[in-house]
Backbone as a ProteinNet text record, in pm:
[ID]
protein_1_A
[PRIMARY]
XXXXXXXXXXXXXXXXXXXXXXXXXXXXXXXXXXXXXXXXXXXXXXXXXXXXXXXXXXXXXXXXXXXXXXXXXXXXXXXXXXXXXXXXXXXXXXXXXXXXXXXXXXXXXXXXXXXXXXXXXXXXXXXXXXXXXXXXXXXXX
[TERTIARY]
8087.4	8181.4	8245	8290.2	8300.9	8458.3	8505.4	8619.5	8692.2	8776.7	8810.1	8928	8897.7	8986.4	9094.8	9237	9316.4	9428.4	9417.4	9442	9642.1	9697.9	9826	9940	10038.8	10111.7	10271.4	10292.8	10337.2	10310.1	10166.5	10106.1	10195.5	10352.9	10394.3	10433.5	10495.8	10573.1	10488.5	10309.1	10221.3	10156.7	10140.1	10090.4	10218.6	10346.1	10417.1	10434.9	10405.5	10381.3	10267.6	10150.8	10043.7	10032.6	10115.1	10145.1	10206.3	10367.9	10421.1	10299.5	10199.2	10162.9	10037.7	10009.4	9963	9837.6	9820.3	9742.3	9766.1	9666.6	9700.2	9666.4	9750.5	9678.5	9575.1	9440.6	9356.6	9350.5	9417.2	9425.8	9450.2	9523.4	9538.5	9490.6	9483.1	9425.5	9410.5	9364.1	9334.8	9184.6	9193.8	9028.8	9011.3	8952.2	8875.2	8781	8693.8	8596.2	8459.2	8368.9	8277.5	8200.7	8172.8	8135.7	8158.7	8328.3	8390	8389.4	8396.1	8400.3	8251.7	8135.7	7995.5	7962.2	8066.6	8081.6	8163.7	8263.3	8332.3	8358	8256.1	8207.5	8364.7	8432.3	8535.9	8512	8613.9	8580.8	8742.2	8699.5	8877.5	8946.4	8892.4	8978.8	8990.2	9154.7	9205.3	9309.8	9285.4	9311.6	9387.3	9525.4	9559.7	9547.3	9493.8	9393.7	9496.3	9520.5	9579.7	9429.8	9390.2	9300.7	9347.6	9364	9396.9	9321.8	9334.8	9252.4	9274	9228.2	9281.6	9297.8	9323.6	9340.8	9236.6	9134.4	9004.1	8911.4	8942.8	8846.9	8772.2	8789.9	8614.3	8600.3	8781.2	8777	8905.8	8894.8	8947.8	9003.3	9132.8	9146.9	9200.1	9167.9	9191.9	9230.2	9367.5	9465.6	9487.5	9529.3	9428.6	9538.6	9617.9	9697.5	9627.9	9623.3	9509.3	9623	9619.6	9696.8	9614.8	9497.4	9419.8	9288.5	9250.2	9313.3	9378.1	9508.2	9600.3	9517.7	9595.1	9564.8	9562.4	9501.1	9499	9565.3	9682.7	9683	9589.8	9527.7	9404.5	9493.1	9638.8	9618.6	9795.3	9868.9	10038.8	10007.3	10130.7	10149.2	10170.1	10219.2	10223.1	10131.8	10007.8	9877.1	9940.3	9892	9883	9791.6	9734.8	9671.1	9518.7	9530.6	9381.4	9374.4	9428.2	9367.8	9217.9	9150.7	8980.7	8995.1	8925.9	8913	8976.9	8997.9	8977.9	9159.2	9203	9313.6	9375.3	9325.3	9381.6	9327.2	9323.9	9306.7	9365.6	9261.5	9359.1	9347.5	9448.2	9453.3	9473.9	9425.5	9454.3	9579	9670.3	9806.8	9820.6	9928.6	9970.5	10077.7	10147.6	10266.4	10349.6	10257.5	10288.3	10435.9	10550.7	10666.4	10750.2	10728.5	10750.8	10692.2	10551	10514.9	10549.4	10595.3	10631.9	10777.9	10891.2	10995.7	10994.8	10922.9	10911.1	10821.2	10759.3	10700.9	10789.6	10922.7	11013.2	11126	11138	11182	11115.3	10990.1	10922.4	10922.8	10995.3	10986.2	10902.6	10851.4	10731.8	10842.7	10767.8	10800.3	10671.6	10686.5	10595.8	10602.7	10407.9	10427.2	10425.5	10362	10419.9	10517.3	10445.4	10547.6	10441.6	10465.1	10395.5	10331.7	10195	10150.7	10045.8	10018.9	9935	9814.9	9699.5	9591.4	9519	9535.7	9480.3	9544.9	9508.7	9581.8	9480.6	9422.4	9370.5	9468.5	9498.1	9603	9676.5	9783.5	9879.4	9860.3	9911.9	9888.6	9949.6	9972.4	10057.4	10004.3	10027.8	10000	10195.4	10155.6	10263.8	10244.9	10336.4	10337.5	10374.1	10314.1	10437.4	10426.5	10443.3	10516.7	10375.4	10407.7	10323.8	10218.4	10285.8	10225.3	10097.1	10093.4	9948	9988	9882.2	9877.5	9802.3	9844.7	9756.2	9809.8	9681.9	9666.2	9723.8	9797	9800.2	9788.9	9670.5	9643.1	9654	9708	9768.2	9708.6	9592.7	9526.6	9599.6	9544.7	9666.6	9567.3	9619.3	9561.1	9473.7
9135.7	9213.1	9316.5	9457.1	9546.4	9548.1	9528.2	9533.8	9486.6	9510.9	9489.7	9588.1	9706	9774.4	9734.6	9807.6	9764.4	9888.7	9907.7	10032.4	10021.8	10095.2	10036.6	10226.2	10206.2	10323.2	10347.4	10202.2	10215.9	10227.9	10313.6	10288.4	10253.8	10251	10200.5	10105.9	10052.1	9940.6	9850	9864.5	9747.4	9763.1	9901.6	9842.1	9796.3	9809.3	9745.9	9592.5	9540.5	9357.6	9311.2	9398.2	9306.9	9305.6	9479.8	9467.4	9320.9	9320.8	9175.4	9074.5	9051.8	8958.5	8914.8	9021.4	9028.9	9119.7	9197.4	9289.3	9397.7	9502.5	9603.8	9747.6	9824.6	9933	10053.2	10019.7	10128	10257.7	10293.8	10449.7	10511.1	10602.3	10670.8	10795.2	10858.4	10973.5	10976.5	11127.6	11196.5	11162.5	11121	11146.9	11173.6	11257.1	11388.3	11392.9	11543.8	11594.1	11524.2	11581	11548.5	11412.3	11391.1	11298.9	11136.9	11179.4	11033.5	11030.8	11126.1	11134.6	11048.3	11127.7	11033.1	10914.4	10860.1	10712.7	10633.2	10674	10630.9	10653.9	10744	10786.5	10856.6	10940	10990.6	11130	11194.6	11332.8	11376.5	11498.5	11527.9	11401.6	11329.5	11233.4	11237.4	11240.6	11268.2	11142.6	11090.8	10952.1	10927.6	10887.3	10845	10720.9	10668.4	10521.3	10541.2	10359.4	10284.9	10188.5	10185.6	10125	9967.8	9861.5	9766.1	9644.4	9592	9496.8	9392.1	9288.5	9129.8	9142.3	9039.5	9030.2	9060.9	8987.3	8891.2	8984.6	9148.2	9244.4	9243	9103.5	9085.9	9137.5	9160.8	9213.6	9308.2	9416	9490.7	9489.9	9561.7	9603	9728.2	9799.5	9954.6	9942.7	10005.2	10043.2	10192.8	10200.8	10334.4	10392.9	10512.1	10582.1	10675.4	10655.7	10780.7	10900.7	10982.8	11108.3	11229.8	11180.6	11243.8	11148.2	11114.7	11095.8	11004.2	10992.8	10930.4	10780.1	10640.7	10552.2	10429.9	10358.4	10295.8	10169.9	10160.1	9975.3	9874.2	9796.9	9695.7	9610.8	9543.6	9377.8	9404.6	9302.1	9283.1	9345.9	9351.1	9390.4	9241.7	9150.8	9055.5	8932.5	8968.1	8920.3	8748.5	8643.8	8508.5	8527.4	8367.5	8342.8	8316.4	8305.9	8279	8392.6	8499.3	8594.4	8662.5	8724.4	8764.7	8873.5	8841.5	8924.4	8921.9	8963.2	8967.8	8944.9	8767.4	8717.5	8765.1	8728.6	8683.8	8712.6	8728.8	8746.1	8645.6	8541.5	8433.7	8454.2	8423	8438.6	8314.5	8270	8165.4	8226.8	8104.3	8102.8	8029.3	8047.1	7935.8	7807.2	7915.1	7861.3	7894.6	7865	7904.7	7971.4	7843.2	7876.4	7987.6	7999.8	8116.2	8226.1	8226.1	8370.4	8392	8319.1	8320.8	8357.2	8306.9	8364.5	8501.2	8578.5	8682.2	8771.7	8737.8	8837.7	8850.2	8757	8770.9	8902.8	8887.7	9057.3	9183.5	9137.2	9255.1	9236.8	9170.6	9096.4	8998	8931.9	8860.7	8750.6	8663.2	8523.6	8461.6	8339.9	8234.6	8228.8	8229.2	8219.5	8017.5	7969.9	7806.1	7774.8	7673.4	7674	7606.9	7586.8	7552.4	7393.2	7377.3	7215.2	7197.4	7071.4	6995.7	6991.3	6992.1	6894.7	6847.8	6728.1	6603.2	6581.6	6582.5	6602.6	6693.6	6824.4	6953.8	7072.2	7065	7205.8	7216.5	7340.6	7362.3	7523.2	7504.4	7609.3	7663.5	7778.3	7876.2	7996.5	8065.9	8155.4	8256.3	8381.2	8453.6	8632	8603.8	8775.4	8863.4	8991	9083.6	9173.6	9325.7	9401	9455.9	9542.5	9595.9	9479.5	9314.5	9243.9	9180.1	9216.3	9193.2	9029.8	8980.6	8841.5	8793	8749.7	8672.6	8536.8	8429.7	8336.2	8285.3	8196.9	8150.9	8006.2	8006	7859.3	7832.1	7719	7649.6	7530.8	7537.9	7424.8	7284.6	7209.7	7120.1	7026	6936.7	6877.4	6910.4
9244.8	9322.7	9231.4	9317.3	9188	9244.6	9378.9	9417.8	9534.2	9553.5	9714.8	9732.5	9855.1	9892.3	10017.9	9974.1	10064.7	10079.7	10243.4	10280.6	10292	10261.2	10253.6	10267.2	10335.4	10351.3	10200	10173.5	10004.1	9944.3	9850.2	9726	9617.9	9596.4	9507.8	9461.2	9589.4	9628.1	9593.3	9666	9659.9	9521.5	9472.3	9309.4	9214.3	9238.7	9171.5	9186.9	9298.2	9368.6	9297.2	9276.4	9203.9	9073.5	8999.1	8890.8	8821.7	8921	8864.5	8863.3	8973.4	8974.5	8832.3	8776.1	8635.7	8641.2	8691	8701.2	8619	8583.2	8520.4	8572.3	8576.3	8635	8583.8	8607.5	8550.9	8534.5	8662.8	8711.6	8844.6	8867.6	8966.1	9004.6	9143.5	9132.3	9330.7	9317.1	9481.2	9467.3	9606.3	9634.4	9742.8	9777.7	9863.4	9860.1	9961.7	9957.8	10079	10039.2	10154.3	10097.3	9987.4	9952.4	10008.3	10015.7	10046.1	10188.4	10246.1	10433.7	10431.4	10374.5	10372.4	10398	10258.1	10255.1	10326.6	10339.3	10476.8	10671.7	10676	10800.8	10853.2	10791.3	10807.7	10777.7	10851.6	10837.8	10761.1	10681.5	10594.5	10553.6	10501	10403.8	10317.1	10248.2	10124.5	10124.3	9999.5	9996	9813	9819.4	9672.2	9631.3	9557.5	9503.6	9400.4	9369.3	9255.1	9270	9096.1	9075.4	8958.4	9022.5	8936.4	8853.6	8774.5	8754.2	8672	8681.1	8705	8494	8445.4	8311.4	8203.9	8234	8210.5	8214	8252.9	8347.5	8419.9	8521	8592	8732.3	8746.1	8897.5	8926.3	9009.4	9081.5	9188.4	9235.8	9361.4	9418.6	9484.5	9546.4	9597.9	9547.6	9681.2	9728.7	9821.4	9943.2	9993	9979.8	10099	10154.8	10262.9	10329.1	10372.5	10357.1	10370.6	10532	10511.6	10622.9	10649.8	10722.7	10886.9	10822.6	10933.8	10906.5	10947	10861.9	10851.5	11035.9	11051.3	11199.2	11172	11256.2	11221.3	11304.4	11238.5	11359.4	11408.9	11357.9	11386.8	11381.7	11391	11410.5	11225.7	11169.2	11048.4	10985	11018.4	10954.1	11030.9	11033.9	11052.2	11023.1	11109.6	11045.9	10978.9	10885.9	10802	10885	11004.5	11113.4	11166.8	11178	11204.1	11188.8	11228.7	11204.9	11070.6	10975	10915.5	10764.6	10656	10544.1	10543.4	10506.4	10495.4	10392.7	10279.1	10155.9	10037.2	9923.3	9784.5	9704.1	9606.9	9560.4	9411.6	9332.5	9182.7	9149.4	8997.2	8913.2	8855.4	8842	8807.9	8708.3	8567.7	8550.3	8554.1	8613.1	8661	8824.7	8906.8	9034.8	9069.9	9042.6	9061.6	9010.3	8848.8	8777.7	8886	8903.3	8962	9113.8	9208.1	9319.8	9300.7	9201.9	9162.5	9122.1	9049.4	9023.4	9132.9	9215.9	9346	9430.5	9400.7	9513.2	9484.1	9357.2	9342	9428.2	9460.1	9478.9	9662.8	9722.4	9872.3	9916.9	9810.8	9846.2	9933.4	9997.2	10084.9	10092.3	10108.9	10103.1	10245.2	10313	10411.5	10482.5	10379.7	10414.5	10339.3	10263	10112.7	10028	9887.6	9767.2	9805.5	9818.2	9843.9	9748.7	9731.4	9654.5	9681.8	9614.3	9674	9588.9	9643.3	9489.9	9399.7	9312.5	9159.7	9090.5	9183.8	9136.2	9085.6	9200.5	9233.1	9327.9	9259	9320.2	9433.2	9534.5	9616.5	9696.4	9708.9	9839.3	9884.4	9982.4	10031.8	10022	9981.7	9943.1	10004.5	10105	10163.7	10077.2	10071.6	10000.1	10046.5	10010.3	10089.7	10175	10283	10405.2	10421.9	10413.3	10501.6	10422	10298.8	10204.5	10191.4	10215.2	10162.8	10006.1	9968.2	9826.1	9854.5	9770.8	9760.8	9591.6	9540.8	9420.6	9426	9315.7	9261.4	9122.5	9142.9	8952.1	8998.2	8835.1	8818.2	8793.2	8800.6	8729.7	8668.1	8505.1	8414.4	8336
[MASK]
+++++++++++++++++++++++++++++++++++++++++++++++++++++++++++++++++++++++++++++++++++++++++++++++++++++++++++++++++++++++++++++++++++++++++++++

């Protein structure tokens, strides 16, 4: 996988939420032109991308303000977790609580709360801003 894009109307707000969450940011920039209409079966799209990526470098995520055509909402903004379609993003943690304390600066909320399973791991699901969900798991032993 080279990435996963996520279309969002804060580009700051939301690269500053995954920043905390330990990400780094690669780069920013406009993207335009006919090329990208091509690839996205869009016509006049001009689009500002935050390009981030996990610690470890093995993975990415694009975040997208579309400036033209303006962006569509598909689903409620704060989508449940069964909703159709691309839920969640989950990270290895090492300290769940620490990092759920610190996404909350950024508005995060837990959309259950922190549970167990087994004596594997620890787990939650954590909103943050324009409704983005991530997943955090802390191994345990």
């Amino acid at each position: 996988m080279d990435n996963v894009g996520i279309v969002v109307e804060d580009l700051e707000a939301v690269t500053a939420f995954f920043v905390e969450l330990g990400m780094e940011l690669e780069g920013e920039g406009q993207v335009e032109g006919r090329w990208v209409d091509r690839v996205v079966g869009l016509d006049g799209v001009r689009t500002d991308i935050a390009m981030l990526r996990t610690p470890d470098g093995h993975s990415r995520i694009e975040l997208m303000r579309f400036h033209t055509p303006t962006a569509v909402a598909t689903e409620p903004k704060n989508a449940p977790a069964n909703a159709l379609g691309i839920r969640r993003v989950m990270f290895a943690v090492d300290d769940i609580d620490e990092v759920v304390a610190r996404l909350r600066t950024h508005g995060a909320e837990l959309v259950g709360e922190v549970a167990q399973y087994q004596d594997s791991y620890r787990l939650c699901y954590v909103r943050g801003p324009e409704g983005v969900i991530v997943g955090l798991a802390e191994q345990l032993g």
